[in-house]
mmCIF file of C-alpha atoms in Angstrom:
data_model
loop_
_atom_site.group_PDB
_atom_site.id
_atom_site.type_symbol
_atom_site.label_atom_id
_atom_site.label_comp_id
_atom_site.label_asym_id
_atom_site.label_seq_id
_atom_site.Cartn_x
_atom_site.Cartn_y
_atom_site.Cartn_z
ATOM 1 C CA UNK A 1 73.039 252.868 -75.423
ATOM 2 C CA UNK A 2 73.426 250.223 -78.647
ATOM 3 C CA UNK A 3 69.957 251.081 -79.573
ATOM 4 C CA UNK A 4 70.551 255.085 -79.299
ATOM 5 C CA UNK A 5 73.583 254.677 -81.564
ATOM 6 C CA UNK A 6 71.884 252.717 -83.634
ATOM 7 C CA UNK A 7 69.091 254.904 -84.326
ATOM 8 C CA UNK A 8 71.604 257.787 -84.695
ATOM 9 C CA UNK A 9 73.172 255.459 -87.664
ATOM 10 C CA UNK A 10 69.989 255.288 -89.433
ATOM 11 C CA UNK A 11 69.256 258.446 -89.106
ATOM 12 C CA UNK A 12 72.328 259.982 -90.530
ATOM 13 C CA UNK A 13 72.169 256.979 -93.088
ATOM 14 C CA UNK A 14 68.464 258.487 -94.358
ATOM 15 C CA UNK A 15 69.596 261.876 -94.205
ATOM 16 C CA UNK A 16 72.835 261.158 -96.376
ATOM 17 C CA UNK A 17 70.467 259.277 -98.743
ATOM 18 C CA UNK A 18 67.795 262.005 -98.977
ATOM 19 C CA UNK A 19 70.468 264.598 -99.502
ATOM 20 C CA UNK A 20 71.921 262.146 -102.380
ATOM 21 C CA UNK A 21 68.697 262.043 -104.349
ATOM 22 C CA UNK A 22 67.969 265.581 -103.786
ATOM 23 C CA UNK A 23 71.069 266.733 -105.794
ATOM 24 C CA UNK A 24 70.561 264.209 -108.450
ATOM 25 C CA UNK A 25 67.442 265.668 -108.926
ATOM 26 C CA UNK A 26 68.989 269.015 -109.220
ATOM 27 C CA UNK A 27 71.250 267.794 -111.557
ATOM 28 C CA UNK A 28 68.913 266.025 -114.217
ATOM 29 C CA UNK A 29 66.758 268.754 -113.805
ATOM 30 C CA UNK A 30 69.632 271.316 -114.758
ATOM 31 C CA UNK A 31 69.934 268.628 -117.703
ATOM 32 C CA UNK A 32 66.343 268.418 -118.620
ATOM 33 C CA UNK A 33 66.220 265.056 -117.204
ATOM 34 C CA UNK A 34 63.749 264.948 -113.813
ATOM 35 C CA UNK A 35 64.078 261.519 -111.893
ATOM 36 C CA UNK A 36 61.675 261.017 -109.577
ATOM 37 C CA UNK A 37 61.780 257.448 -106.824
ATOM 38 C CA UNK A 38 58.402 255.455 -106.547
ATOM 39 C CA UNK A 39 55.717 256.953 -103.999
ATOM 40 C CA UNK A 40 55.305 253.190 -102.507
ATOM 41 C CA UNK A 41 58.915 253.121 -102.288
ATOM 42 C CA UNK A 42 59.234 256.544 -99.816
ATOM 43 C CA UNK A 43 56.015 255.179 -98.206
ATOM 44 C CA UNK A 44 57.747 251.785 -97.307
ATOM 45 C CA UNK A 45 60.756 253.472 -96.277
ATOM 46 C CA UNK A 46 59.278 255.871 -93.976
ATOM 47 C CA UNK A 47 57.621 253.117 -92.565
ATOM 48 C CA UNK A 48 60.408 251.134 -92.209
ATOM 49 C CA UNK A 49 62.561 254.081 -90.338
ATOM 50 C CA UNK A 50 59.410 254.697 -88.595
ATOM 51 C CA UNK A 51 58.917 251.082 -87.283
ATOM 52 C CA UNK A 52 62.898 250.536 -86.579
ATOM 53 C CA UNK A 53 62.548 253.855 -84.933
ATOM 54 C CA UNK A 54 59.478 252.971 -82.562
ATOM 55 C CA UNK A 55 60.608 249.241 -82.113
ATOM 56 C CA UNK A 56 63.997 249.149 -80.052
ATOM 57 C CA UNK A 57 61.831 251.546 -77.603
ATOM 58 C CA UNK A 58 59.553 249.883 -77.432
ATOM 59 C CA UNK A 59 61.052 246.791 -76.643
ATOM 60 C CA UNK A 60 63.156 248.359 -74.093
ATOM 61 C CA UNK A 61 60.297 249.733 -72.876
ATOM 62 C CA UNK A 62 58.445 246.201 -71.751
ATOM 63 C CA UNK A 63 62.493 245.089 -71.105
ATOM 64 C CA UNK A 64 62.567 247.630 -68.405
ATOM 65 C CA UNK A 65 59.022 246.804 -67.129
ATOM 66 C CA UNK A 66 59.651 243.149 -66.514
ATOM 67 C CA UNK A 67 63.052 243.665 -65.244
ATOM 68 C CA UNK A 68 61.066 245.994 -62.709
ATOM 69 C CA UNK A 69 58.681 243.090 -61.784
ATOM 70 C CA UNK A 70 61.082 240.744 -61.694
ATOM 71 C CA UNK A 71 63.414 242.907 -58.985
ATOM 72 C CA UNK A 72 59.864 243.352 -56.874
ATOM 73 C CA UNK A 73 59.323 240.032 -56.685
ATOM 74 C CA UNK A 74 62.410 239.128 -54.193
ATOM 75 C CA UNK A 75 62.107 242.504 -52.259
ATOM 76 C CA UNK A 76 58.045 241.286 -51.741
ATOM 77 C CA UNK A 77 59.548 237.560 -50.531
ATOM 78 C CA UNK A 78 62.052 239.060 -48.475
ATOM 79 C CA UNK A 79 59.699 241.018 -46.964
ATOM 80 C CA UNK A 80 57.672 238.159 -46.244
ATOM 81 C CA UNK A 81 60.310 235.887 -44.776
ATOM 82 C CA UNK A 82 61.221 239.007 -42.704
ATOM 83 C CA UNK A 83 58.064 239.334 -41.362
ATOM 84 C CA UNK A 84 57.812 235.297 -40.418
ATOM 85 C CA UNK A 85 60.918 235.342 -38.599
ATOM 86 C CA UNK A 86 60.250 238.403 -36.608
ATOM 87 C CA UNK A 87 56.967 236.867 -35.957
ATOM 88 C CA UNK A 88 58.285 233.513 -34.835
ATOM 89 C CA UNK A 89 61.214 235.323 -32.874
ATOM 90 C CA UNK A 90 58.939 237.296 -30.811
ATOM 91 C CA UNK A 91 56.545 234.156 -29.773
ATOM 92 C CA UNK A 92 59.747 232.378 -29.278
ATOM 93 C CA UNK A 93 60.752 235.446 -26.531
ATOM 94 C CA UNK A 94 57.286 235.535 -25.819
ATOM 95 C CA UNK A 95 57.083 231.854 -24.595
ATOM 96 C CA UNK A 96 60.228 231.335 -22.856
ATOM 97 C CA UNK A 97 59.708 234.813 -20.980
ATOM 98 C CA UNK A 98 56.030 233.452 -19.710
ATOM 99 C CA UNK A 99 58.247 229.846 -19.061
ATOM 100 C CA UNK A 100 60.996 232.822 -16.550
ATOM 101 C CA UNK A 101 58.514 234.053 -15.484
ATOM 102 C CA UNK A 102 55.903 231.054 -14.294
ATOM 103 C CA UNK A 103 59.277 229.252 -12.750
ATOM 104 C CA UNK A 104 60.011 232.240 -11.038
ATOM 105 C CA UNK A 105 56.989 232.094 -9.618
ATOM 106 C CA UNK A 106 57.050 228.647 -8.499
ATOM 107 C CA UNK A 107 60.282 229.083 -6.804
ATOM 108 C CA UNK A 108 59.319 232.214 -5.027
ATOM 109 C CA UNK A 109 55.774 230.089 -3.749
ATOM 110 C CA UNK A 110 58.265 227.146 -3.001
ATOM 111 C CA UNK A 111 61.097 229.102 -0.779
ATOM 112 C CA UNK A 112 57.653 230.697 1.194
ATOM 113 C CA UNK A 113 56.747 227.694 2.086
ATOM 114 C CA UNK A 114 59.753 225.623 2.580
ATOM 115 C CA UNK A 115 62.019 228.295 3.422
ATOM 116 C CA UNK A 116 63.296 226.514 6.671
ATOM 117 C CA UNK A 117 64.670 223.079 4.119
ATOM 118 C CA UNK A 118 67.265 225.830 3.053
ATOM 119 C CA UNK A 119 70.151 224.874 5.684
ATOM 120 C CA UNK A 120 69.834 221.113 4.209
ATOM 121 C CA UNK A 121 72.201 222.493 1.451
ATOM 122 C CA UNK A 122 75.387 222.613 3.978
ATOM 123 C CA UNK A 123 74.767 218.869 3.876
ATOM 124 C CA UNK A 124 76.105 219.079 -0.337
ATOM 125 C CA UNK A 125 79.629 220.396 1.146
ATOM 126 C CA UNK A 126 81.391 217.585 1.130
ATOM 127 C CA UNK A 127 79.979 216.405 -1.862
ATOM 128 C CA UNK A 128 81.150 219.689 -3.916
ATOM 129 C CA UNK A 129 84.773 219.387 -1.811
ATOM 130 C CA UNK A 130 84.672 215.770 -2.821
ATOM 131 C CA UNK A 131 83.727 215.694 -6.552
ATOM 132 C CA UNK A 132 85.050 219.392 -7.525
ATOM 133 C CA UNK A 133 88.341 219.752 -5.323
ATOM 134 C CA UNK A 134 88.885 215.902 -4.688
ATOM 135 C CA UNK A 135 89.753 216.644 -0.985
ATOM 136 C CA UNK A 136 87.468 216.553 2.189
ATOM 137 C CA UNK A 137 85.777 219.071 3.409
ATOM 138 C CA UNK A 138 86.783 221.151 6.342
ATOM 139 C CA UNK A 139 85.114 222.853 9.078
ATOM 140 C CA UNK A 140 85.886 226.760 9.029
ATOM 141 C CA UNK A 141 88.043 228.264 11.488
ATOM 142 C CA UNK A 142 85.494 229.718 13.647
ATOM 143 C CA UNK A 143 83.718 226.582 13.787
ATOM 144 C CA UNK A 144 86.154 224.411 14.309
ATOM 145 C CA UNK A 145 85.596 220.801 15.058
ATOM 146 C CA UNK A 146 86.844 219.651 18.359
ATOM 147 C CA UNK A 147 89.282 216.730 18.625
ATOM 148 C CA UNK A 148 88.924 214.302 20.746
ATOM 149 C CA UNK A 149 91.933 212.263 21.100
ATOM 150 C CA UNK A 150 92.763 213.579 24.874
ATOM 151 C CA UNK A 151 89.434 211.682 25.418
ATOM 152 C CA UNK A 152 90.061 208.881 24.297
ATOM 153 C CA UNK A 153 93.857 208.414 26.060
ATOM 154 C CA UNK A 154 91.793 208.619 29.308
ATOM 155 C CA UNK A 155 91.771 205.338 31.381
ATOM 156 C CA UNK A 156 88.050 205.951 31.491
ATOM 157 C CA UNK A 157 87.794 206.451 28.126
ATOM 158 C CA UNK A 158 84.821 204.099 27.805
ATOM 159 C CA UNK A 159 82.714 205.603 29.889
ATOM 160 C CA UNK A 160 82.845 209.002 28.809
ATOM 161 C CA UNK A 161 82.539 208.027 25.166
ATOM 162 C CA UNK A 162 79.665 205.864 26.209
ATOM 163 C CA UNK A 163 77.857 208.493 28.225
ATOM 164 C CA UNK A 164 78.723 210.874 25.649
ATOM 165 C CA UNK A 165 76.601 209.073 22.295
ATOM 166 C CA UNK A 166 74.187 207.829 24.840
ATOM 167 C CA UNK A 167 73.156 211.911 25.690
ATOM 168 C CA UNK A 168 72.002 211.105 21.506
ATOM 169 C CA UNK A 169 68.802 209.072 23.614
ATOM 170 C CA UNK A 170 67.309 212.617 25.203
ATOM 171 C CA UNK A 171 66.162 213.324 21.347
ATOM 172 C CA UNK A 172 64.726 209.878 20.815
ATOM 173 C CA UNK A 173 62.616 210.324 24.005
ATOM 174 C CA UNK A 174 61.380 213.293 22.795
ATOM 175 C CA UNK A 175 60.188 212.480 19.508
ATOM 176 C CA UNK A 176 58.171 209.311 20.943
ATOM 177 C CA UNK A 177 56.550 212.029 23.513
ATOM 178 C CA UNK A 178 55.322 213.750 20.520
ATOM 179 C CA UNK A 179 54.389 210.526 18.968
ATOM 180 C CA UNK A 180 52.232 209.966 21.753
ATOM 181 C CA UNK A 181 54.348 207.011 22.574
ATOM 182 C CA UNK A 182 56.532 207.540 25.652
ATOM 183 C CA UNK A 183 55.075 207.600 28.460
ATOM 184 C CA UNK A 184 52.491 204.616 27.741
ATOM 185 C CA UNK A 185 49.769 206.016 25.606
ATOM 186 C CA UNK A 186 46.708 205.222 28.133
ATOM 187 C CA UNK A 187 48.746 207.625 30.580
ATOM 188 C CA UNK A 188 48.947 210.247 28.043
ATOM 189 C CA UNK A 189 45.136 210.182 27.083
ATOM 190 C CA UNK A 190 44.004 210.016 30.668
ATOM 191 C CA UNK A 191 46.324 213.706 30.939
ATOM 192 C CA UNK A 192 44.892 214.995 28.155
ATOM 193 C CA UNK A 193 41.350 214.671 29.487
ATOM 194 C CA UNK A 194 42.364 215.622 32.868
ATOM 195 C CA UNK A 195 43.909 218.973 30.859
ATOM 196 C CA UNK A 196 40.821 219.707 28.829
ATOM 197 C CA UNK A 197 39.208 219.155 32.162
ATOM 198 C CA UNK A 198 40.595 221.404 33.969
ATOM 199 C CA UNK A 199 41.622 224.967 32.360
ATOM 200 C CA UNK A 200 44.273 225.697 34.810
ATOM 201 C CA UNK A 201 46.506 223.497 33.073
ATOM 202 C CA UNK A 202 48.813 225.981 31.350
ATOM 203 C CA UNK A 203 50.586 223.172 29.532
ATOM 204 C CA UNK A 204 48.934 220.821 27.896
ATOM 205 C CA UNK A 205 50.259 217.838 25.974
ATOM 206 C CA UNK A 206 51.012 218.417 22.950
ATOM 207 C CA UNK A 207 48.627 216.759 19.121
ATOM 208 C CA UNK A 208 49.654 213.976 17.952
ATOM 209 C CA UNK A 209 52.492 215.132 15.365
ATOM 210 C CA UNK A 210 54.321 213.112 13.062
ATOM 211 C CA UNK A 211 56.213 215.571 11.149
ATOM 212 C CA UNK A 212 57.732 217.065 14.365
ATOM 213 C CA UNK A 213 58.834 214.021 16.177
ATOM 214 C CA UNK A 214 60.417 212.747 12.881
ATOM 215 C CA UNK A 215 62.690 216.049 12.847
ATOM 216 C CA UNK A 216 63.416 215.170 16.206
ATOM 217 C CA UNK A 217 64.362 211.536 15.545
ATOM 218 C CA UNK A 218 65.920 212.436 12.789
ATOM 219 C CA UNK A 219 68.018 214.823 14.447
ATOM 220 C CA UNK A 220 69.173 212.577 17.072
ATOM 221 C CA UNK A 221 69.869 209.406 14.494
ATOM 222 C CA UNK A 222 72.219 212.138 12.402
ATOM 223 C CA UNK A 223 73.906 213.499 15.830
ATOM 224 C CA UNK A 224 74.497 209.478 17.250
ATOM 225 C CA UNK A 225 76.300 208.477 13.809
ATOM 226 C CA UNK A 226 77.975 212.119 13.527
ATOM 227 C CA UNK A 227 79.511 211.755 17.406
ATOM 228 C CA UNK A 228 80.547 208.397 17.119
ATOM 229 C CA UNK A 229 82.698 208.902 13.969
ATOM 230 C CA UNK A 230 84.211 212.087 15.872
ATOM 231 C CA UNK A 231 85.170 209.840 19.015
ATOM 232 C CA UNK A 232 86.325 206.782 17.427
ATOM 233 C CA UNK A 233 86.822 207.429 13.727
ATOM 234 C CA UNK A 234 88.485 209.679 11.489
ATOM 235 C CA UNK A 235 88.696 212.601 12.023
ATOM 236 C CA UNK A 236 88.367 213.997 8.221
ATOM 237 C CA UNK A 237 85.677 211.985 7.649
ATOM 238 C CA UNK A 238 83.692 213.430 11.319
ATOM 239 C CA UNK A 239 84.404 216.823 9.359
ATOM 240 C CA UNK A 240 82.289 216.306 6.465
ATOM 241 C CA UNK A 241 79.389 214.468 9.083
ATOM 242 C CA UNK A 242 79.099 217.643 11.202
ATOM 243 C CA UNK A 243 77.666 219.633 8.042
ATOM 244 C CA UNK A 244 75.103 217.235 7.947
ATOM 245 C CA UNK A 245 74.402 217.009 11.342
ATOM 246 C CA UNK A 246 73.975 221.329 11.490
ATOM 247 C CA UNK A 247 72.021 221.222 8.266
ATOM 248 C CA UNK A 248 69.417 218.489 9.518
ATOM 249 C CA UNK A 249 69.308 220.925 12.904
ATOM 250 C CA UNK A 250 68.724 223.979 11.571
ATOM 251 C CA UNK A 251 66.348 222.484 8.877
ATOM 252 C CA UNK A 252 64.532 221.135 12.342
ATOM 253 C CA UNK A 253 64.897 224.200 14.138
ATOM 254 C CA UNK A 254 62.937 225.999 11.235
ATOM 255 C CA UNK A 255 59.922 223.426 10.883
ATOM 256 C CA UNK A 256 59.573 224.319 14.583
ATOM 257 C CA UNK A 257 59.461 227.731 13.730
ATOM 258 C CA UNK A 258 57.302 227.596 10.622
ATOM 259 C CA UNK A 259 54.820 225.207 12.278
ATOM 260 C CA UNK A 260 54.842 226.056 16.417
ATOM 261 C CA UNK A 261 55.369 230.014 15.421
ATOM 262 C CA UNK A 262 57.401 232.136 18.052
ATOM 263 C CA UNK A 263 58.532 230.181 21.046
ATOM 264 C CA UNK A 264 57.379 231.506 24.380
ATOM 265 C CA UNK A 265 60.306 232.975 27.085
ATOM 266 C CA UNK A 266 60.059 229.856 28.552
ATOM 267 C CA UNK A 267 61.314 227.903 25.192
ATOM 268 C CA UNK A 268 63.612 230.923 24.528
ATOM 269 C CA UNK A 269 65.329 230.464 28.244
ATOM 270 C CA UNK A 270 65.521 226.893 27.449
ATOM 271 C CA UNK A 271 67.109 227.270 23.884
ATOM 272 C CA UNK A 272 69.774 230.143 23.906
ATOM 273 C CA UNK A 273 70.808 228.161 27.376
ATOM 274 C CA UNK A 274 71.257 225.099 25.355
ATOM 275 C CA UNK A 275 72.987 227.288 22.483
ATOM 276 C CA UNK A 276 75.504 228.807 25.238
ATOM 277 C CA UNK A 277 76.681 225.657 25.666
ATOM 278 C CA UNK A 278 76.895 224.797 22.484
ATOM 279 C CA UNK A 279 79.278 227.275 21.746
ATOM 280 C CA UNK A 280 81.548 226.034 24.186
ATOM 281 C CA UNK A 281 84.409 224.153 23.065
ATOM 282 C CA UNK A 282 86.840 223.934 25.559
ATOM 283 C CA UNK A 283 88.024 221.045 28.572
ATOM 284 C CA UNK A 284 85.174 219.561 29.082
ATOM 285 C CA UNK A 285 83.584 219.111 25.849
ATOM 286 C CA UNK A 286 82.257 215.798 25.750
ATOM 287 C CA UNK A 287 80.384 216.772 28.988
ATOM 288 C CA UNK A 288 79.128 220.372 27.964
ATOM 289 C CA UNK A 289 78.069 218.999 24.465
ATOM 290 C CA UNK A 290 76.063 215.974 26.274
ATOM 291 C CA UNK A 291 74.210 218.809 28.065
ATOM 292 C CA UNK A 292 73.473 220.541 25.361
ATOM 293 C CA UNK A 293 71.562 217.571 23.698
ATOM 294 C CA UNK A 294 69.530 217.273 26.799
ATOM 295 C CA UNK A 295 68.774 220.914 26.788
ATOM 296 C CA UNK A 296 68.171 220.944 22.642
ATOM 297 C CA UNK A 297 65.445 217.865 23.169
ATOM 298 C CA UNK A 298 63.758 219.780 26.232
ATOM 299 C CA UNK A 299 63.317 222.778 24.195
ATOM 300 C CA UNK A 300 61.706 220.941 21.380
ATOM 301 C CA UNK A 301 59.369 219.620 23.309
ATOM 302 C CA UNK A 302 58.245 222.892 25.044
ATOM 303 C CA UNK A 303 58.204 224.441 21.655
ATOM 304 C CA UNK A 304 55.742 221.589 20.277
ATOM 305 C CA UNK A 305 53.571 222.953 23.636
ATOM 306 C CA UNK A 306 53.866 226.232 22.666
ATOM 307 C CA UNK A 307 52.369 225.537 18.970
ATOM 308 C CA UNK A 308 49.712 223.083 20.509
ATOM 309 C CA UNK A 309 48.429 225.963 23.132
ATOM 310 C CA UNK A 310 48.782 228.582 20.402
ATOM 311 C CA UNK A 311 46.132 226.354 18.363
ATOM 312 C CA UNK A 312 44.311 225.460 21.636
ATOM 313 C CA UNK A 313 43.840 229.829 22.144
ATOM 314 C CA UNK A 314 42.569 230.026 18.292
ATOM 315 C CA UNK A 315 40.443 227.207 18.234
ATOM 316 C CA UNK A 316 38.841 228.937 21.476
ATOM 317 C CA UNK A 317 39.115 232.922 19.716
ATOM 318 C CA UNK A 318 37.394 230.953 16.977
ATOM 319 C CA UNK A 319 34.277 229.226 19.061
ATOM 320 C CA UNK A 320 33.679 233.094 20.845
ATOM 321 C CA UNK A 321 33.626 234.558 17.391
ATOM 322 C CA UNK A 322 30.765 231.866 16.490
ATOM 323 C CA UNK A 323 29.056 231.960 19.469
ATOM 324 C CA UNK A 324 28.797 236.154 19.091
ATOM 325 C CA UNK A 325 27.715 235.855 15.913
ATOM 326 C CA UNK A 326 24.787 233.070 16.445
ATOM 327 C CA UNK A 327 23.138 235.539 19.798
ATOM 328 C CA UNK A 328 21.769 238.313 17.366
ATOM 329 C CA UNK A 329 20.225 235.310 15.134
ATOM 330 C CA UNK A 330 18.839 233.611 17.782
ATOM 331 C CA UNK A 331 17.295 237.046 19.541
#
């Protein structure tokens, strides 16, 4: 805007001169006199006029152009940085969605095969009631947890505690018959030959399983210290023992399951019998709930036969299926 008002100044400026001379010259001519300027001098001038003329535009011309480069050069590095972060941003989503994805993958592999260690988290109860609420925990009301002071004000009080934790022994018998320990283990090898003998033995002992008999002894170890806290001890702290003892349980009773498959009616008589009694609470507990160990161990150990003659009947499937296959190789 300076430079179009200047212009406009010189302009009028020449024009006022030009006009100046040319009525001079009318005027000396009127006179006689004739004045004339130098032709170098108009030459110089028009130049001059000319060049301050072409100049400012020009300058503002190349002004404008590098102002122009210089405003593309931050819209081209913006640009750039834009297109580094949204590069980075999507490998960063990129990664941590394969990371989602590859643990949720993991943990759906890990609860299909360990599915049945689930009911081990009732044991983190107490903890959680301890460290979050600062109190004990407590047994629901439809699971209550049986007192037994009337038990104990009994003149035979010994006795039936003592006959009561010692019931806690039908579990450690069981898990050295699966051990191959109890009876001796010469006995046990001489029945297992006289069962693969003989194939009208519909039970036969069952493999030598370590993972199976350690549920079991675990079990009973868990139920012997939980028992003897809810005789003798307190009665808050027998609370917080019982969800371990029915997490270690059910964690058992789902190894069985996972690695013995379905029971057979005979393990299914012996099991929801055991569970009836169980369930009952009433007089008699100490008595009912020292049957129900028996029961619980006898079941285990006819389950542990089922999974042994399951394996026995596809080992056999499997030698047929061989032995069908080799006749049209040999003929």
């Amino acid at each position: 805007l300076c430079t179009a008002i200047a212009i406009l100044i010189m302009m009028q400026s020449e024009h006022s001169f030009i006009n100046a001379f040319q009525m001079a010259s009318r005027t000396s001519m009127r006179r006689g006199v004739q004045i004339r300027l130098p032709e170098t001098y108009l030459g110089s001038l028009v130049e001059q006029r000319k060049s301050a003329l072409l100049n400012p535009l020009h300058m503002s011309s190349q002004s404008i152009e590098n102002n122009s480069n210089h405003s593309q050069l931050p819209v081209q590095s913006l640009t750039t940085t834009r297109r580094t972060v949204q590069h980075k941003v999507s490998k960063t989503v990129s990664l941590f969605s394969g990371l989602f994805l590859a643990s949720l993958k993991g943990a759906k592999q890990a609860i299909r095969q360990s599915w049945w260690f689930l009911p081990m988290f009732l044991a983190l109860v107490p903890v959680y009631c301890a460290v979050v609420h600062q109190t004990n925990a407590v047994t629901p009301s439809w699971w209550k947890l049986v007192k037994m002071d009337t038990l104990l004000k009994s003149e035979y009080s010994t006795l039936l505690v003592g006959a009561f934790l010692l019931s806690n022994l039908s579990y450690l018998f069981s898990g050295l018959y699966l051990l191959l320990v109890f009876p001796k283990k010469v006995i046990v090898e001489k029945k297992m030959k006289q069962a693969a003998a003989t194939s009208k033995n519909r039970h036969p002992l069952p493999h030598h399983n370590k993972s199976l008999a350690s549920w079991i002894l675990a079990a009973g170890t868990v139920s012997t210290i939980f028992h003897a806290v809810q005789s003798l001890g307190s009665y808050e702290i027998a609370e917080s023992f019982c969800y371990l003892d029915h997490a270690v349980a059910i964690s058992a009773g789902g190894y069985f399951l996972r690695r013995c498959g379905k029971p057979s009616l005979r393990t299914l008589t012996i099991g929801v019998s055991g569970l009836i009694l169980l369930c009952l609470t009433g007089p008699g507990y100490a008595f009912l709930h020292s049957m129900w160990h028996l029961v619980s161990a006898a079941a285990a150990v006819s389950w542990a036969h089922d999974g042994t003659e399951k394996k026995n009947s596809q080992q056999q499937q499997q030698q047929i299926r061989e032995i069908n296959q080799s006749k049209p190789a040999t003929a």
